[in-house]
XYZ file of C-alpha atoms in Angstrom:
327
model
C -13.845 -33.620 55.477
C -11.545 -31.692 53.158
C -10.911 -27.984 52.733
C -9.124 -26.498 49.736
C -6.074 -24.289 50.213
C -6.453 -22.526 46.922
C -8.187 -22.991 43.612
C -7.150 -24.238 40.209
C -3.801 -25.853 39.481
C -1.546 -26.674 42.385
C -4.172 -26.151 45.099
C -3.457 -27.708 48.487
C -6.244 -29.635 50.194
C -6.547 -29.996 53.927
C -7.923 -32.867 55.986
C -9.829 -32.236 59.221
C -8.260 -33.774 62.328
C -9.006 -33.976 66.058
C -12.763 -33.781 65.721
C -12.635 -30.934 63.229
C -10.700 -28.592 65.538
C -7.581 -28.739 63.350
C -6.824 -29.066 59.651
C -3.764 -30.840 58.279
C -2.220 -29.813 54.948
C 0.533 -31.443 52.928
C 2.677 -28.531 51.755
C 5.179 -29.977 49.292
C 5.811 -32.985 51.495
C 5.655 -31.060 54.792
C 2.719 -31.814 57.093
C 1.249 -28.537 58.316
C -1.436 -28.829 61.028
C -3.161 -25.658 62.218
C -6.255 -24.801 64.231
C -9.444 -24.411 62.240
C -9.583 -20.609 62.436
C -6.662 -20.448 59.984
C -8.294 -21.064 56.629
C -7.244 -21.383 52.963
C -5.620 -20.319 50.804
C -2.595 -21.946 52.434
C 0.582 -21.177 50.491
C 4.273 -21.613 51.297
C 6.136 -18.303 51.548
C 9.487 -19.345 52.989
C 11.606 -22.087 54.440
C 14.855 -22.495 56.321
C 16.757 -24.779 58.656
C 13.957 -24.346 61.232
C 11.166 -25.578 58.908
C 8.593 -23.944 56.666
C 6.498 -20.738 56.674
C 3.025 -20.641 55.131
C 0.574 -17.818 54.596
C -3.027 -18.351 55.709
C -6.151 -16.353 56.518
C -7.334 -15.795 60.093
C -11.084 -16.320 59.689
C -11.848 -14.331 62.861
C -9.930 -11.159 61.963
C -9.943 -11.606 58.148
C -6.242 -10.798 57.960
C -3.524 -12.773 56.230
C -0.840 -14.107 58.547
C 2.441 -15.998 58.296
C 2.625 -19.282 60.214
C 6.072 -20.700 60.944
C 6.282 -24.395 61.708
C 9.294 -25.473 63.749
C 9.359 -29.246 63.404
C 10.583 -31.436 66.266
C 11.210 -28.233 68.168
C 12.432 -29.950 71.333
C 14.923 -32.403 69.825
C 17.763 -29.910 70.153
C 18.127 -27.983 73.410
C 19.757 -24.917 71.830
C 17.107 -24.668 69.098
C 14.336 -25.082 71.665
C 15.794 -22.260 73.781
C 16.027 -20.084 70.677
C 12.329 -20.638 69.908
C 11.294 -19.923 73.495
C 13.484 -16.804 73.600
C 11.849 -15.347 70.495
C 8.347 -16.001 71.840
C 9.135 -14.514 75.270
C 10.665 -11.344 73.840
C 8.185 -10.671 71.027
C 5.217 -11.083 73.394
C 6.356 -7.897 75.131
C 7.326 -5.845 72.085
C 5.027 -3.354 70.405
C 6.650 -1.193 67.741
C 5.819 -0.618 64.099
C 9.356 -1.563 63.053
C 9.406 -4.861 64.965
C 7.564 -7.921 63.642
C 4.295 -8.669 65.450
C 3.760 -12.058 67.084
C 0.043 -12.741 66.612
C -0.527 -16.169 68.098
C 0.929 -19.486 69.193
C -1.147 -22.405 67.923
C -1.765 -24.788 70.798
C -0.958 -28.448 70.126
C -4.003 -30.733 69.707
C -2.652 -33.049 72.424
C -0.112 -32.050 75.047
C 1.478 -35.505 75.148
C 2.235 -35.299 71.397
C 3.641 -31.759 71.499
C 6.586 -31.945 69.078
C 6.026 -29.151 66.565
C 5.655 -25.440 67.358
C 3.512 -23.169 65.159
C 4.131 -19.435 65.586
C 1.824 -16.911 63.894
C 3.245 -13.550 62.750
C 1.961 -10.667 60.703
C 2.521 -11.401 57.017
C 5.198 -9.475 55.142
C 5.900 -9.608 51.408
C 9.651 -10.177 51.279
C 12.931 -9.442 53.063
C 15.835 -7.098 52.437
C 18.099 -9.923 51.266
C 15.683 -10.723 48.429
C 15.429 -7.043 47.460
C 19.212 -6.581 47.418
C 19.619 -9.666 45.217
C 16.817 -8.583 42.834
C 16.941 -6.216 39.869
C 14.844 -3.681 41.783
C 16.602 -0.290 41.527
C 17.577 1.139 44.922
C 18.407 4.827 45.288
C 19.509 6.969 48.234
C 15.900 7.550 49.274
C 15.236 3.804 49.517
C 18.418 3.305 51.506
C 17.662 6.172 53.871
C 14.086 4.961 54.465
C 15.176 1.364 55.118
C 17.946 2.505 57.442
C 15.740 4.960 59.310
C 13.178 2.251 60.046
C 15.861 -0.257 61.045
C 17.486 2.210 63.447
C 14.117 3.271 64.823
C 13.172 -0.331 65.569
C 16.618 -1.018 66.993
C 16.403 2.026 69.271
C 13.175 0.564 70.689
C 14.740 -2.892 71.131
C 17.828 -1.444 72.837
C 15.650 0.737 75.098
C 14.268 -2.525 76.508
C 17.866 -3.596 77.289
C 17.704 -6.218 74.545
C 20.469 -6.906 72.023
C 19.249 -8.461 68.770
C 22.600 -10.150 68.006
C 21.654 -11.432 64.540
C 20.897 -8.446 62.330
C 21.293 -9.239 58.631
C 19.272 -8.496 55.470
C 17.281 -11.757 55.575
C 16.013 -10.880 59.080
C 14.652 -7.492 57.940
C 11.145 -8.016 56.571
C 9.482 -5.708 54.046
C 6.118 -5.129 52.443
C 5.205 -3.521 49.129
C 5.120 -0.052 50.752
C 8.782 -0.453 51.815
C 7.722 -0.731 55.465
C 10.487 -2.555 57.340
C 10.235 -4.725 60.439
C 12.996 -6.416 62.415
C 12.398 -10.160 62.718
C 14.002 -13.313 64.115
C 14.707 -12.660 67.783
C 15.912 -16.212 68.391
C 19.438 -15.057 69.294
C 18.373 -11.888 71.112
C 19.143 -11.520 74.807
C 18.523 -9.038 77.566
C 21.621 -7.340 78.940
C 20.676 -8.498 82.455
C 21.169 -12.195 81.629
C 24.437 -13.366 83.117
C 25.339 -15.985 80.485
C 24.280 -13.999 77.444
C 27.830 -13.405 76.279
C 28.761 -17.051 75.797
C 26.606 -18.369 72.955
C 26.952 -18.232 69.191
C 25.877 -14.832 67.932
C 25.601 -12.985 64.642
C 26.140 -14.490 61.212
C 29.872 -14.107 60.510
C 29.634 -11.527 57.710
C 27.817 -9.091 60.019
C 29.849 -9.834 63.150
C 31.611 -6.992 64.963
C 35.378 -7.198 65.677
C 34.794 -7.639 69.416
C 32.804 -10.817 68.711
C 35.377 -12.146 66.255
C 37.982 -11.672 68.999
C 35.876 -13.543 71.582
C 35.366 -10.486 73.756
C 33.606 -11.747 76.881
C 31.605 -8.554 77.339
C 29.916 -6.569 74.612
C 27.194 -3.976 74.187
C 24.549 -2.686 71.792
C 27.469 -1.552 69.613
C 27.521 -5.061 68.082
C 24.125 -4.343 66.500
C 25.327 -0.968 65.179
C 28.249 -2.693 63.433
C 25.755 -5.065 61.772
C 23.674 -2.080 60.628
C 26.797 -0.594 59.032
C 27.401 -3.841 57.144
C 23.770 -3.789 55.992
C 24.029 -0.143 54.867
C 27.072 -0.964 52.744
C 25.335 -4.004 51.286
C 22.227 -2.033 50.297
C 24.347 0.517 48.456
C 26.739 -1.914 46.717
C 24.368 -4.907 46.318
C 27.196 -7.085 47.690
C 28.142 -8.162 51.244
C 30.876 -5.880 52.584
C 32.821 -8.575 54.440
C 32.045 -12.068 53.043
C 34.649 -13.832 55.168
C 35.284 -17.565 54.796
C 36.309 -17.930 58.451
C 37.249 -15.819 61.489
C 40.740 -14.978 60.225
C 39.550 -14.036 56.745
C 36.724 -11.993 58.260
C 39.145 -9.909 60.338
C 41.385 -9.436 57.324
C 38.530 -8.126 55.157
C 37.537 -5.700 57.921
C 41.044 -4.329 58.453
C 41.644 -4.080 54.692
C 38.769 -1.569 54.571
C 38.903 0.334 57.867
C 42.620 -0.106 58.506
C 44.469 -2.049 61.175
C 43.708 -0.776 64.692
C 46.398 0.996 66.699
C 46.973 0.305 70.386
C 44.567 3.050 71.437
C 41.758 1.179 69.643
C 42.357 -2.073 71.525
C 41.456 -0.892 75.017
C 38.164 -2.809 74.917
C 40.074 -6.113 74.751
C 40.673 -7.381 78.276
C 42.656 -10.377 77.096
C 46.393 -9.884 76.549
C 46.293 -12.829 74.148
C 43.628 -11.114 72.030
C 45.663 -7.894 71.890
C 48.801 -9.820 70.920
C 46.854 -11.659 68.232
C 45.587 -8.416 66.671
C 49.070 -6.850 66.738
C 50.606 -9.778 64.835
C 48.019 -9.631 62.041
C 49.093 -8.152 58.669
C 48.931 -4.354 58.793
C 46.641 -2.534 56.364
C 46.139 1.209 55.803
C 42.622 2.601 55.943
C 40.931 2.859 52.546
C 39.299 6.091 51.451
C 35.581 5.296 51.669
C 34.724 7.817 48.926
C 37.013 5.948 46.520
C 35.864 2.506 47.691
C 32.165 3.455 47.401
C 31.976 5.945 44.507
C 28.191 5.622 44.133
C 27.405 6.441 47.768
C 26.367 9.936 48.798
C 28.680 11.885 51.145
C 26.091 11.582 53.924
C 25.859 7.803 53.588
C 29.665 7.514 53.554
C 29.912 9.658 56.695
C 27.408 7.441 58.502
C 29.109 4.243 57.323
C 32.489 5.481 58.583
C 30.998 6.201 62.009
C 29.402 2.729 62.237
C 32.352 0.669 61.011
C 34.735 1.576 63.834
C 36.967 -1.158 65.282
C 36.686 0.041 68.886
C 33.045 -0.430 70.023
C 33.435 2.411 72.542
C 34.071 4.833 69.657
C 31.300 3.481 67.429
C 28.336 5.793 66.895
C 25.157 5.028 68.878
C 21.777 4.335 67.320
C 20.353 7.634 68.564
C 23.036 9.661 66.787
C 22.653 7.540 63.637
C 19.008 8.615 63.448
C 20.027 12.256 63.974
C 22.538 12.066 61.097
C 19.913 10.441 58.860
C 17.557 13.321 59.693
C 20.268 15.815 58.680
C 20.661 13.955 55.365
C 17.006 14.482 54.353
């Protein structure tokens, strides 16, 4: 038995499997097998290193959803832990600025459980796509995006969870400019004893304390990432597109200036402090000159987020307060 995943040119047909309980689709060479309640039209909406994301209709609720297939999810231990971590955390989260996990599609047979299918609410795009588009973005857009991001982050941090991978492509949007934080695969609770040791944060959005291998860090790492995102929204370019760790630190210090000794107290390692001191010295740039199209309020907030010492970096709660003053 076949079911059509669309009509007209380019439609994708599904084949019933496992006694009609599941339907298998071939989505541009990717086999996509979902339980029967998820019905056509099936259409690809994204892909990445993890696999492919397709939109489908939940026939029971009549809502469109996004289904992410993670192929061979257990071949790599780190990737498997990342998938499990996202599922465990999102199951307990309920906030309008955090992506909703709707369902986990059970495998047809436990002994052949290789692929994981996670069902999320469907969003239209992400902030990375918007920044790269020709869509005009004004101060109101920026303020609304940032307010929602900080609001969602305040909720996440209140649960003692650090996201650890905030970047434009992980901020999902719909046509109403509603924003939701997604991809919690690198997130960790602050109570986990080994949470400081793994790879975290895409380099361009990585705080100085992470670049310097600081063994202990706080929610301030997420605030630094938000500052990088704010600058990128306003300039339509990444603030610190470093090629490697050394280049990344150089780009940061070229903008915010080289730290003095009083800003290095968070570094417990003498070697790390010595390393920073021997780096080329740069004066702090005037943000108003560097970002001539940014409003004074946005510049003030950016300066408070992009602070080398995490202990002096503004907190999410005060970021929201400043945004409120800017309205």
